[in-house]
Amino acid sequence: MQSGERKLREHSPNARQVLGLVALLLGTVAVLTVGGFMLGGLALAVVIGIPVFLFFSPVLVPLGIVLFLAVSGIVITGVAFVAFLSSVSWIYNYFKGRHPVGSDKIEAARQRLLGSVHQATEKAREYGSYAGGKAQEAAPGA
């Protein structure tokens, strides 16, 4: 019998393992208990809260809409103010010659625009002299 008893002792858990299992079970029970209380509290809050909300909804819904619009207006105003400040800062730096981010693109667009204006002016001069020559051909005595 001694060999069977020895095998049983070798495979049985020690005190540390038993305490770990007890702690795990107690923790699980505690978490499930707290979760149950929270679920019950939520159900109670819903049962009490829905009639109260329905009773006060003629006041709460417009109040919520007004608060939403007020907060949205404040946020939009803040964003617009920050955009204004950053654009004024960019323009100030541009005219001071400090080359802010993107100023190279502005200069390239300016050069393209000046080139287009120059081309249009040349075309207008060519067309004006061409039209003047045709008018003299049509009415040589004029």
mmCIF file of N, CA and C in Angstrom:
data_model
loop_
_atom_site.group_PDB
_atom_site.id
_atom_site.type_symbol
_atom_site.label_atom_id
_atom_site.label_comp_id
_atom_site.label_asym_id
_atom_site.label_seq_id
_atom_site.Cartn_x
_atom_site.Cartn_y
_atom_site.Cartn_z
ATOM 1 N N MET A 1 0.797 -1.188 0.000
ATOM 2 C CA MET A 1 0.000 0.000 0.000
ATOM 3 C C MET A 1 0.843 1.255 0.000
ATOM 4 N N GLN A 2 2.053 1.081 0.422
ATOM 5 C CA GLN A 2 2.912 2.229 0.544
ATOM 6 C C GLN A 2 3.197 2.855 -0.818
ATOM 7 N N SER A 3 3.321 2.100 -1.864
ATOM 8 C CA SER A 3 3.612 2.671 -3.179
ATOM 9 C C SER A 3 2.402 3.445 -3.698
ATOM 10 N N GLY A 4 1.174 3.004 -3.425
ATOM 11 C CA GLY A 4 -0.029 3.723 -3.837
ATOM 12 C C GLY A 4 -0.171 5.035 -3.095
ATOM 13 N N GLU A 5 0.201 4.996 -1.797
ATOM 14 C CA GLU A 5 0.122 6.221 -0.997
ATOM 15 C C GLU A 5 1.158 7.242 -1.469
ATOM 16 N N ARG A 6 2.314 6.777 -1.879
ATOM 17 C CA ARG A 6 3.361 7.667 -2.361
ATOM 18 C C ARG A 6 2.947 8.303 -3.692
ATOM 19 N N LYS A 7 2.352 7.517 -4.582
ATOM 20 C CA LYS A 7 1.883 8.047 -5.862
ATOM 21 C C LYS A 7 0.807 9.108 -5.647
ATOM 22 N N LEU A 8 -0.058 8.852 -4.654
ATOM 23 C CA LEU A 8 -1.114 9.808 -4.358
ATOM 24 C C LEU A 8 -0.530 11.130 -3.855
ATOM 25 N N ARG A 9 0.483 11.075 -3.011
ATOM 26 C CA ARG A 9 1.119 12.289 -2.500
ATOM 27 C C ARG A 9 1.873 13.034 -3.600
ATOM 28 N N GLU A 10 2.472 12.312 -4.523
ATOM 29 C CA GLU A 10 3.214 12.962 -5.607
ATOM 30 C C GLU A 10 2.280 13.736 -6.527
ATOM 31 N N HIS A 11 1.090 13.227 -6.749
ATOM 32 C CA HIS A 11 0.172 13.854 -7.691
ATOM 33 C C HIS A 11 -0.835 14.778 -7.022
ATOM 34 N N SER A 12 -0.881 14.837 -5.726
ATOM 35 C CA SER A 12 -1.834 15.717 -5.044
ATOM 36 C C SER A 12 -1.265 17.140 -4.993
ATOM 37 N N PRO A 13 -2.131 18.157 -5.004
ATOM 38 C CA PRO A 13 -1.648 19.545 -4.981
ATOM 39 C C PRO A 13 -1.057 19.901 -3.624
ATOM 40 N N ASN A 14 -0.094 20.819 -3.664
ATOM 41 C CA ASN A 14 0.496 21.261 -2.403
ATOM 42 C C ASN A 14 -0.326 22.433 -1.843
ATOM 43 N N ALA A 15 0.070 22.954 -0.698
ATOM 44 C CA ALA A 15 -0.702 23.999 -0.019
ATOM 45 C C ALA A 15 -0.752 25.282 -0.846
ATOM 46 N N ARG A 16 0.305 25.598 -1.516
ATOM 47 C CA ARG A 16 0.335 26.817 -2.335
ATOM 48 C C ARG A 16 -0.676 26.736 -3.477
ATOM 49 N N GLN A 17 -0.764 25.592 -4.128
ATOM 50 C CA GLN A 17 -1.717 25.424 -5.221
ATOM 51 C C GLN A 17 -3.152 25.486 -4.712
ATOM 52 N N VAL A 18 -3.401 24.906 -3.538
ATOM 53 C CA VAL A 18 -4.751 24.936 -2.967
ATOM 54 C C VAL A 18 -5.142 26.372 -2.628
ATOM 55 N N LEU A 19 -4.221 27.134 -2.018
ATOM 56 C CA LEU A 19 -4.506 28.531 -1.692
ATOM 57 C C LEU A 19 -4.738 29.361 -2.958
ATOM 58 N N GLY A 20 -3.989 29.093 -4.008
ATOM 59 C CA GLY A 20 -4.192 29.796 -5.280
ATOM 60 C C GLY A 20 -5.566 29.524 -5.851
ATOM 61 N N LEU A 21 -6.011 28.258 -5.778
ATOM 62 C CA LEU A 21 -7.336 27.899 -6.281
ATOM 63 C C LEU A 21 -8.429 28.568 -5.456
ATOM 64 N N VAL A 22 -8.267 28.589 -4.135
ATOM 65 C CA VAL A 22 -9.253 29.241 -3.267
ATOM 66 C C VAL A 22 -9.318 30.738 -3.575
ATOM 67 N N ALA A 23 -8.157 31.377 -3.756
ATOM 68 C CA ALA A 23 -8.131 32.805 -4.077
ATOM 69 C C ALA A 23 -8.800 33.070 -5.419
ATOM 70 N N LEU A 24 -8.552 32.209 -6.401
ATOM 71 C CA LEU A 24 -9.181 32.356 -7.710
ATOM 72 C C LEU A 24 -10.689 32.235 -7.613
ATOM 73 N N LEU A 25 -11.163 31.247 -6.861
ATOM 74 C CA LEU A 25 -12.609 31.070 -6.702
ATOM 75 C C LEU A 25 -13.241 32.249 -5.970
ATOM 76 N N LEU A 26 -12.591 32.730 -4.904
ATOM 77 C CA LEU A 26 -13.125 33.877 -4.170
ATOM 78 C C LEU A 26 -13.155 35.133 -5.041
ATOM 79 N N GLY A 27 -12.113 35.343 -5.830
ATOM 80 C CA GLY A 27 -12.088 36.496 -6.737
ATOM 81 C C GLY A 27 -13.187 36.420 -7.776
ATOM 82 N N THR A 28 -13.399 35.223 -8.329
ATOM 83 C CA THR A 28 -14.454 35.038 -9.320
ATOM 84 C C THR A 28 -15.821 35.312 -8.717
ATOM 85 N N VAL A 29 -16.062 34.787 -7.519
ATOM 86 C CA VAL A 29 -17.346 35.018 -6.846
ATOM 87 C C VAL A 29 -17.535 36.507 -6.563
ATOM 88 N N ALA A 30 -16.477 37.187 -6.137
ATOM 89 C CA ALA A 30 -16.579 38.620 -5.845
ATOM 90 C C ALA A 30 -16.905 39.416 -7.101
ATOM 91 N N VAL A 31 -16.228 39.119 -8.199
ATOM 92 C CA VAL A 31 -16.477 39.839 -9.449
ATOM 93 C C VAL A 31 -17.893 39.580 -9.945
ATOM 94 N N LEU A 32 -18.341 38.332 -9.884
ATOM 95 C CA LEU A 32 -19.703 38.024 -10.324
ATOM 96 C C LEU A 32 -20.744 38.690 -9.430
ATOM 97 N N THR A 33 -20.481 38.770 -8.130
ATOM 98 C CA THR A 33 -21.417 39.420 -7.214
ATOM 99 C C THR A 33 -21.513 40.914 -7.509
ATOM 100 N N VAL A 34 -20.370 41.555 -7.662
ATOM 101 C CA VAL A 34 -20.380 42.990 -7.975
ATOM 102 C C VAL A 34 -21.053 43.232 -9.323
ATOM 103 N N GLY A 35 -20.784 42.382 -10.305
ATOM 104 C CA GLY A 35 -21.446 42.509 -11.607
ATOM 105 C C GLY A 35 -22.951 42.357 -11.499
ATOM 106 N N GLY A 36 -23.406 41.426 -10.673
ATOM 107 C CA GLY A 36 -24.845 41.255 -10.465
ATOM 108 C C GLY A 36 -25.475 42.475 -9.821
ATOM 109 N N PHE A 37 -24.789 43.038 -8.806
ATOM 110 C CA PHE A 37 -25.306 44.262 -8.186
ATOM 111 C C PHE A 37 -25.357 45.415 -9.189
ATOM 112 N N MET A 38 -24.350 45.508 -10.019
ATOM 113 C CA MET A 38 -24.340 46.579 -11.023
ATOM 114 C C MET A 38 -25.467 46.390 -12.028
ATOM 115 N N LEU A 39 -25.697 45.157 -12.451
ATOM 116 C CA LEU A 39 -26.783 44.883 -13.384
ATOM 117 C C LEU A 39 -28.132 45.189 -12.752
ATOM 118 N N GLY A 40 -28.298 44.816 -11.489
ATOM 119 C CA GLY A 40 -29.538 45.137 -10.780
ATOM 120 C C GLY A 40 -29.728 46.635 -10.617
ATOM 121 N N GLY A 41 -28.652 47.345 -10.294
ATOM 122 C CA GLY A 41 -28.728 48.802 -10.180
ATOM 123 C C GLY A 41 -29.064 49.457 -11.504
ATOM 124 N N LEU A 42 -28.518 48.931 -12.586
ATOM 125 C CA LEU A 42 -28.834 49.459 -13.907
ATOM 126 C C LEU A 42 -30.300 49.237 -14.240
ATOM 127 N N ALA A 43 -30.804 48.043 -13.942
ATOM 128 C CA ALA A 43 -32.220 47.765 -14.202
ATOM 129 C C ALA A 43 -33.106 48.693 -13.378
ATOM 130 N N LEU A 44 -32.756 48.904 -12.125
ATOM 131 C CA LEU A 44 -33.527 49.810 -11.272
ATOM 132 C C LEU A 44 -33.467 51.241 -11.805
ATOM 133 N N ALA A 45 -32.300 51.672 -12.254
ATOM 134 C CA ALA A 45 -32.164 53.020 -12.809
ATOM 135 C C ALA A 45 -32.998 53.180 -14.071
ATOM 136 N N VAL A 46 -33.045 52.150 -14.906
ATOM 137 C CA VAL A 46 -33.859 52.216 -16.123
ATOM 138 C C VAL A 46 -35.336 52.262 -15.769
ATOM 139 N N VAL A 47 -35.749 51.426 -14.812
ATOM 140 C CA VAL A 47 -37.166 51.389 -14.422
ATOM 141 C C VAL A 47 -37.603 52.731 -13.839
ATOM 142 N N ILE A 48 -36.746 53.360 -13.050
ATOM 143 C CA ILE A 48 -37.098 54.649 -12.454
ATOM 144 C C ILE A 48 -36.822 55.794 -13.434
ATOM 145 N N GLY A 49 -35.757 55.689 -14.201
ATOM 146 C CA GLY A 49 -35.323 56.794 -15.050
ATOM 147 C C GLY A 49 -36.185 57.042 -16.265
ATOM 148 N N ILE A 50 -36.710 55.991 -16.885
ATOM 149 C CA ILE A 50 -37.504 56.183 -18.099
ATOM 150 C C ILE A 50 -38.775 56.986 -17.818
ATOM 151 N N PRO A 51 -39.565 56.663 -16.794
ATOM 152 C CA PRO A 51 -40.741 57.508 -16.533
ATOM 153 C C PRO A 51 -40.373 58.950 -16.172
ATOM 154 N N VAL A 52 -39.297 59.120 -15.419
ATOM 155 C CA VAL A 52 -38.870 60.483 -15.075
ATOM 156 C C VAL A 52 -38.454 61.229 -16.337
ATOM 157 N N PHE A 53 -37.709 60.567 -17.213
ATOM 158 C CA PHE A 53 -37.300 61.206 -18.461
ATOM 159 C C PHE A 53 -38.511 61.541 -19.323
ATOM 160 N N LEU A 54 -39.464 60.621 -19.417
ATOM 161 C CA LEU A 54 -40.658 60.902 -20.213
ATOM 162 C C LEU A 54 -41.461 62.058 -19.625
ATOM 163 N N PHE A 55 -41.505 62.153 -18.300
ATOM 164 C CA PHE A 55 -42.246 63.237 -17.661
ATOM 165 C C PHE A 55 -41.576 64.586 -17.924
ATOM 166 N N PHE A 56 -40.234 64.608 -17.855
ATOM 167 C CA PHE A 56 -39.511 65.866 -18.031
ATOM 168 C C PHE A 56 -39.023 66.092 -19.464
ATOM 169 N N SER A 57 -39.346 65.212 -20.404
ATOM 170 C CA SER A 57 -38.829 65.350 -21.761
ATOM 171 C C SER A 57 -39.270 66.633 -22.459
ATOM 172 N N PRO A 58 -40.460 67.184 -22.189
ATOM 173 C CA PRO A 58 -40.775 68.467 -22.832
ATOM 174 C C PRO A 58 -39.810 69.585 -22.429
ATOM 175 N N VAL A 59 -39.127 69.422 -21.321
ATOM 176 C CA VAL A 59 -38.140 70.409 -20.892
ATOM 177 C C VAL A 59 -36.734 69.951 -21.283
ATOM 178 N N LEU A 60 -36.447 68.663 -21.111
ATOM 179 C CA LEU A 60 -35.086 68.164 -21.306
ATOM 180 C C LEU A 60 -34.661 68.142 -22.773
ATOM 181 N N VAL A 61 -35.578 67.771 -23.666
ATOM 182 C CA VAL A 61 -35.202 67.670 -25.081
ATOM 183 C C VAL A 61 -34.857 69.050 -25.653
ATOM 184 N N PRO A 62 -35.703 70.070 -25.481
ATOM 185 C CA PRO A 62 -35.287 71.390 -25.974
ATOM 186 C C PRO A 62 -34.030 71.915 -25.277
ATOM 187 N N LEU A 63 -33.898 71.622 -23.985
ATOM 188 C CA LEU A 63 -32.697 72.034 -23.266
ATOM 189 C C LEU A 63 -31.462 71.353 -23.858
ATOM 190 N N GLY A 64 -31.586 70.075 -24.174
ATOM 191 C CA GLY A 64 -30.470 69.363 -24.804
ATOM 192 C C GLY A 64 -30.125 69.944 -26.163
ATOM 193 N N ILE A 65 -31.145 70.295 -26.941
ATOM 194 C CA ILE A 65 -30.899 70.889 -28.257
ATOM 195 C C ILE A 65 -30.198 72.234 -28.107
ATOM 196 N N VAL A 66 -30.677 73.058 -27.176
ATOM 197 C CA VAL A 66 -30.063 74.372 -26.959
ATOM 198 C C VAL A 66 -28.618 74.217 -26.488
ATOM 199 N N LEU A 67 -28.375 73.295 -25.568
ATOM 200 C CA LEU A 67 -27.004 73.077 -25.094
ATOM 201 C C LEU A 67 -26.097 72.587 -26.220
ATOM 202 N N PHE A 68 -26.617 71.685 -27.052
ATOM 203 C CA PHE A 68 -25.831 71.188 -28.184
ATOM 204 C C PHE A 68 -25.474 72.325 -29.133
ATOM 205 N N LEU A 69 -26.457 73.163 -29.455
ATOM 206 C CA LEU A 69 -26.194 74.274 -30.365
ATOM 207 C C LEU A 69 -25.223 75.282 -29.750
ATOM 208 N N ALA A 70 -25.365 75.538 -28.457
ATOM 209 C CA ALA A 70 -24.463 76.489 -27.802
ATOM 210 C C ALA A 70 -23.029 75.966 -27.796
ATOM 211 N N VAL A 71 -22.856 74.711 -27.439
ATOM 212 C CA VAL A 71 -21.508 74.132 -27.413
ATOM 213 C C VAL A 71 -20.929 74.076 -28.824
ATOM 214 N N SER A 72 -21.756 73.713 -29.804
ATOM 215 C CA SER A 72 -21.281 73.679 -31.190
ATOM 216 C C SER A 72 -20.845 75.063 -31.647
ATOM 217 N N GLY A 73 -21.627 76.077 -31.309
ATOM 218 C CA GLY A 73 -21.264 77.443 -31.684
ATOM 219 C C GLY A 73 -19.960 77.883 -31.055
ATOM 220 N N ILE A 74 -19.763 77.541 -29.793
ATOM 221 C CA ILE A 74 -18.517 77.914 -29.113
ATOM 222 C C ILE A 74 -17.326 77.212 -29.756
ATOM 223 N N VAL A 75 -17.488 75.930 -30.070
ATOM 224 C CA VAL A 75 -16.388 75.175 -30.689
ATOM 225 C C VAL A 75 -16.078 75.725 -32.077
ATOM 226 N N ILE A 76 -17.112 75.998 -32.866
ATOM 227 C CA ILE A 76 -16.899 76.522 -34.219
ATOM 228 C C ILE A 76 -16.242 77.898 -34.161
ATOM 229 N N THR A 77 -16.665 78.726 -33.207
ATOM 230 C CA THR A 77 -16.048 80.041 -33.054
ATOM 231 C C THR A 77 -14.571 79.908 -32.703
ATOM 232 N N GLY A 78 -14.253 79.001 -31.815
ATOM 233 C CA GLY A 78 -12.851 78.782 -31.455
ATOM 234 C C GLY A 78 -12.022 78.310 -32.630
ATOM 235 N N VAL A 79 -12.565 77.381 -33.404
ATOM 236 C CA VAL A 79 -11.839 76.871 -34.570
ATOM 237 C C VAL A 79 -11.640 77.982 -35.596
ATOM 238 N N ALA A 80 -12.680 78.795 -35.825
ATOM 239 C CA ALA A 80 -12.559 79.896 -36.779
ATOM 240 C C ALA A 80 -11.524 80.915 -36.307
ATOM 241 N N PHE A 81 -11.479 81.174 -35.002
ATOM 242 C CA PHE A 81 -10.504 82.123 -34.465
ATOM 243 C C PHE A 81 -9.081 81.607 -34.642
ATOM 244 N N VAL A 82 -8.872 80.326 -34.392
ATOM 245 C CA VAL A 82 -7.538 79.741 -34.583
ATOM 246 C C VAL A 82 -7.144 79.788 -36.056
ATOM 247 N N ALA A 83 -8.092 79.505 -36.957
ATOM 248 C CA ALA A 83 -7.802 79.577 -38.390
ATOM 249 C C ALA A 83 -7.460 81.008 -38.797
ATOM 250 N N PHE A 84 -8.194 81.969 -38.257
ATOM 251 C CA PHE A 84 -7.917 83.377 -38.546
ATOM 252 C C PHE A 84 -6.520 83.764 -38.078
ATOM 253 N N LEU A 85 -6.179 83.390 -36.849
ATOM 254 C CA LEU A 85 -4.853 83.733 -36.323
ATOM 255 C C LEU A 85 -3.739 83.093 -37.143
ATOM 256 N N SER A 86 -3.928 81.841 -37.541
ATOM 257 C CA SER A 86 -2.873 81.178 -38.310
ATOM 258 C C SER A 86 -2.737 81.796 -39.699
ATOM 259 N N SER A 87 -3.856 82.185 -40.318
ATOM 260 C CA SER A 87 -3.757 82.803 -41.642
ATOM 261 C C SER A 87 -3.126 84.191 -41.558
ATOM 262 N N VAL A 88 -3.472 84.973 -40.523
ATOM 263 C CA VAL A 88 -2.847 86.286 -40.352
ATOM 264 C C VAL A 88 -1.346 86.121 -40.101
ATOM 265 N N SER A 89 -0.972 85.140 -39.306
ATOM 266 C CA SER A 89 0.441 84.884 -39.044
ATOM 267 C C SER A 89 1.161 84.495 -40.333
ATOM 268 N N TRP A 90 0.525 83.670 -41.160
ATOM 269 C CA TRP A 90 1.142 83.241 -42.412
ATOM 270 C C TRP A 90 1.334 84.443 -43.335
ATOM 271 N N ILE A 91 0.301 85.276 -43.464
ATOM 272 C CA ILE A 91 0.391 86.446 -44.345
ATOM 273 C C ILE A 91 1.471 87.407 -43.846
ATOM 274 N N TYR A 92 1.528 87.613 -42.541
ATOM 275 C CA TYR A 92 2.552 88.488 -41.960
ATOM 276 C C TYR A 92 3.949 87.965 -42.283
ATOM 277 N N ASN A 93 4.161 86.677 -42.083
ATOM 278 C CA ASN A 93 5.473 86.087 -42.379
ATOM 279 C C ASN A 93 5.788 86.151 -43.871
ATOM 280 N N TYR A 94 4.768 86.003 -44.720
ATOM 281 C CA TYR A 94 4.977 86.042 -46.164
ATOM 282 C C TYR A 94 5.445 87.429 -46.594
ATOM 283 N N PHE A 95 4.772 88.457 -46.096
ATOM 284 C CA PHE A 95 5.144 89.811 -46.495
ATOM 285 C C PHE A 95 6.438 90.289 -45.835
ATOM 286 N N LYS A 96 6.825 89.682 -44.743
ATOM 287 C CA LYS A 96 8.112 89.997 -44.125
ATOM 288 C C LYS A 96 9.263 89.273 -44.827
ATOM 289 N N GLY A 97 8.937 88.362 -45.749
ATOM 290 C CA GLY A 97 9.962 87.646 -46.492
ATOM 291 C C GLY A 97 10.543 86.463 -45.751
ATOM 292 N N ARG A 98 9.818 85.921 -44.796
ATOM 293 C CA ARG A 98 10.332 84.802 -44.000
ATOM 294 C C ARG A 98 10.032 83.443 -44.629
ATOM 295 N N HIS A 99 9.376 83.412 -45.766
ATOM 296 C CA HIS A 99 9.063 82.195 -46.519
ATOM 297 C C HIS A 99 8.355 81.137 -45.668
ATOM 298 N N PRO A 100 7.096 81.375 -45.311
ATOM 299 C CA PRO A 100 6.355 80.357 -44.550
ATOM 300 C C PRO A 100 6.059 79.143 -45.423
ATOM 301 N N VAL A 101 5.542 78.106 -44.801
ATOM 302 C CA VAL A 101 5.245 76.866 -45.514
ATOM 303 C C VAL A 101 4.234 77.149 -46.624
ATOM 304 N N GLY A 102 4.533 76.728 -47.843
ATOM 305 C CA GLY A 102 3.625 76.901 -48.971
ATOM 306 C C GLY A 102 3.877 78.160 -49.778
ATOM 307 N N SER A 103 4.778 79.016 -49.339
ATOM 308 C CA SER A 103 5.010 80.263 -50.074
ATOM 309 C C SER A 103 5.635 79.991 -51.440
ATOM 310 N N ASP A 104 6.376 78.902 -51.571
ATOM 311 C CA ASP A 104 6.948 78.563 -52.873
ATOM 312 C C ASP A 104 5.850 78.255 -53.885
ATOM 313 N N LYS A 105 4.779 77.632 -53.441
ATOM 314 C CA LYS A 105 3.655 77.347 -54.343
ATOM 315 C C LYS A 105 2.947 78.637 -54.740
ATOM 316 N N ILE A 106 2.834 79.572 -53.805
ATOM 317 C CA ILE A 106 2.219 80.861 -54.112
ATOM 318 C C ILE A 106 3.053 81.596 -55.153
ATOM 319 N N GLU A 107 4.364 81.579 -54.991
ATOM 320 C CA GLU A 107 5.250 82.243 -55.950
ATOM 321 C C GLU A 107 5.167 81.584 -57.324
ATOM 322 N N ALA A 108 5.104 80.259 -57.367
ATOM 323 C CA ALA A 108 4.998 79.560 -58.651
ATOM 324 C C ALA A 108 3.689 79.917 -59.343
ATOM 325 N N ALA A 109 2.590 79.972 -58.583
ATOM 326 C CA ALA A 109 1.299 80.345 -59.164
ATOM 327 C C ALA A 109 1.332 81.792 -59.646
ATOM 328 N N ARG A 110 1.999 82.656 -58.900
ATOM 329 C CA ARG A 110 2.114 84.067 -59.295
ATOM 330 C C ARG A 110 2.877 84.183 -60.614
ATOM 331 N N GLN A 111 3.963 83.427 -60.742
ATOM 332 C CA GLN A 111 4.750 83.464 -61.977
ATOM 333 C C GLN A 111 3.945 82.933 -63.166
ATOM 334 N N ARG A 112 3.187 81.851 -62.944
ATOM 335 C CA ARG A 112 2.341 81.321 -64.021
ATOM 336 C C ARG A 112 1.293 82.339 -64.434
ATOM 337 N N LEU A 113 0.704 83.026 -63.454
ATOM 338 C CA LEU A 113 -0.318 84.028 -63.747
ATOM 339 C C LEU A 113 0.286 85.189 -64.531
ATOM 340 N N LEU A 114 1.469 85.650 -64.123
ATOM 341 C CA LEU A 114 2.120 86.733 -64.859
ATOM 342 C C LEU A 114 2.466 86.297 -66.280
ATOM 343 N N GLY A 115 2.904 85.054 -66.437
ATOM 344 C CA GLY A 115 3.191 84.540 -67.773
ATOM 345 C C GLY A 115 1.943 84.488 -68.635
ATOM 346 N N SER A 116 0.823 84.076 -68.052
ATOM 347 C CA SER A 116 -0.436 84.017 -68.799
ATOM 348 C C SER A 116 -0.894 85.414 -69.197
ATOM 349 N N VAL A 117 -0.754 86.373 -68.287
ATOM 350 C CA VAL A 117 -1.135 87.755 -68.600
ATOM 351 C C VAL A 117 -0.261 88.289 -69.727
ATOM 352 N N HIS A 118 1.030 87.997 -69.669
ATOM 353 C CA HIS A 118 1.944 88.448 -70.720
ATOM 354 C C HIS A 118 1.560 87.829 -72.065
ATOM 355 N N GLN A 119 1.245 86.540 -72.076
ATOM 356 C CA GLN A 119 0.836 85.879 -73.319
ATOM 357 C C GLN A 119 -0.453 86.481 -73.855
ATOM 358 N N ALA A 120 -1.421 86.742 -72.978
ATOM 359 C CA ALA A 120 -2.691 87.320 -73.421
ATOM 360 C C ALA A 120 -2.475 88.718 -73.989
ATOM 361 N N THR A 121 -1.575 89.481 -73.381
ATOM 362 C CA THR A 121 -1.284 90.829 -73.881
ATOM 363 C C THR A 121 -0.662 90.754 -75.267
ATOM 364 N N GLU A 122 0.273 89.842 -75.459
ATOM 365 C CA GLU A 122 0.906 89.676 -76.771
ATOM 366 C C GLU A 122 -0.107 89.247 -77.826
ATOM 367 N N LYS A 123 -0.983 88.318 -77.459
ATOM 368 C CA LYS A 123 -2.005 87.861 -78.411
ATOM 369 C C LYS A 123 -2.935 89.012 -78.773
ATOM 370 N N ALA A 124 -3.284 89.850 -77.784
ATOM 371 C CA ALA A 124 -4.168 90.984 -78.056
ATOM 372 C C ALA A 124 -3.489 91.975 -78.992
ATOM 373 N N ARG A 125 -2.200 92.200 -78.792
ATOM 374 C CA ARG A 125 -1.469 93.114 -79.686
ATOM 375 C C ARG A 125 -1.418 92.551 -81.101
ATOM 376 N N GLU A 126 -1.137 91.251 -81.223
ATOM 377 C CA GLU A 126 -1.098 90.618 -82.547
ATOM 378 C C GLU A 126 -2.456 90.712 -83.221
ATOM 379 N N TYR A 127 -3.508 90.425 -82.473
ATOM 380 C CA TYR A 127 -4.846 90.455 -83.047
ATOM 381 C C TYR A 127 -5.241 91.885 -83.403
ATOM 382 N N GLY A 128 -4.832 92.852 -82.587
ATOM 383 C CA GLY A 128 -5.152 94.258 -82.868
ATOM 384 C C GLY A 128 -4.480 94.730 -84.143
ATOM 385 N N SER A 129 -3.216 94.388 -84.336
ATOM 386 C CA SER A 129 -2.525 94.802 -85.555
ATOM 387 C C SER A 129 -3.070 94.044 -86.759
ATOM 388 N N TYR A 130 -3.465 92.795 -86.575
ATOM 389 C CA TYR A 130 -4.049 92.011 -87.659
ATOM 390 C C TYR A 130 -5.395 92.595 -88.060
ATOM 391 N N ALA A 131 -6.217 92.942 -87.081
ATOM 392 C CA ALA A 131 -7.541 93.503 -87.367
ATOM 393 C C ALA A 131 -7.399 94.877 -88.008
ATOM 394 N N GLY A 132 -6.420 95.662 -87.575
ATOM 395 C CA GLY A 132 -6.203 96.988 -88.169
ATOM 396 C C GLY A 132 -5.790 96.862 -89.629
ATOM 397 N N GLY A 133 -4.950 95.891 -89.948
ATOM 398 C CA GLY A 133 -4.518 95.669 -91.325
ATOM 399 C C GLY A 133 -5.673 95.225 -92.198
ATOM 400 N N LYS A 134 -6.552 94.381 -91.690
ATOM 401 C CA LYS A 134 -7.718 93.919 -92.444
ATOM 402 C C LYS A 134 -8.682 95.077 -92.684
ATOM 403 N N ALA A 135 -8.810 95.976 -91.713
ATOM 404 C CA ALA A 135 -9.714 97.117 -91.877
ATOM 405 C C ALA A 135 -9.194 98.037 -92.974
ATOM 406 N N GLN A 136 -7.879 98.224 -93.084
ATOM 407 C CA GLN A 136 -7.324 99.079 -94.123
ATOM 408 C C GLN A 136 -7.463 98.424 -95.487
ATOM 409 N N GLU A 137 -7.379 97.087 -95.540
ATOM 410 C CA GLU A 137 -7.569 96.390 -96.809
ATOM 411 C C GLU A 137 -9.007 96.515 -97.280
ATOM 412 N N ALA A 138 -9.951 96.457 -96.348
ATOM 413 C CA ALA A 138 -11.366 96.509 -96.706
ATOM 414 C C ALA A 138 -11.760 97.913 -97.148
ATOM 415 N N ALA A 139 -11.182 98.940 -96.553
ATOM 416 C CA ALA A 139 -11.521 100.319 -96.900
ATOM 417 C C ALA A 139 -10.217 101.074 -97.148
ATOM 418 N N PRO A 140 -9.638 100.944 -98.360
ATOM 419 C CA PRO A 140 -8.337 101.549 -98.608
ATOM 420 C C PRO A 140 -8.369 103.086 -98.555
ATOM 421 N N GLY A 141 -9.460 103.709 -98.802
ATOM 422 C CA GLY A 141 -9.503 105.167 -98.804
ATOM 423 C C GLY A 141 -9.777 105.740 -97.433
ATOM 424 N N ALA A 142 -10.051 104.923 -96.501
ATOM 425 C CA ALA A 142 -10.416 105.462 -95.195
ATOM 426 C C ALA A 142 -9.230 105.898 -94.395
#
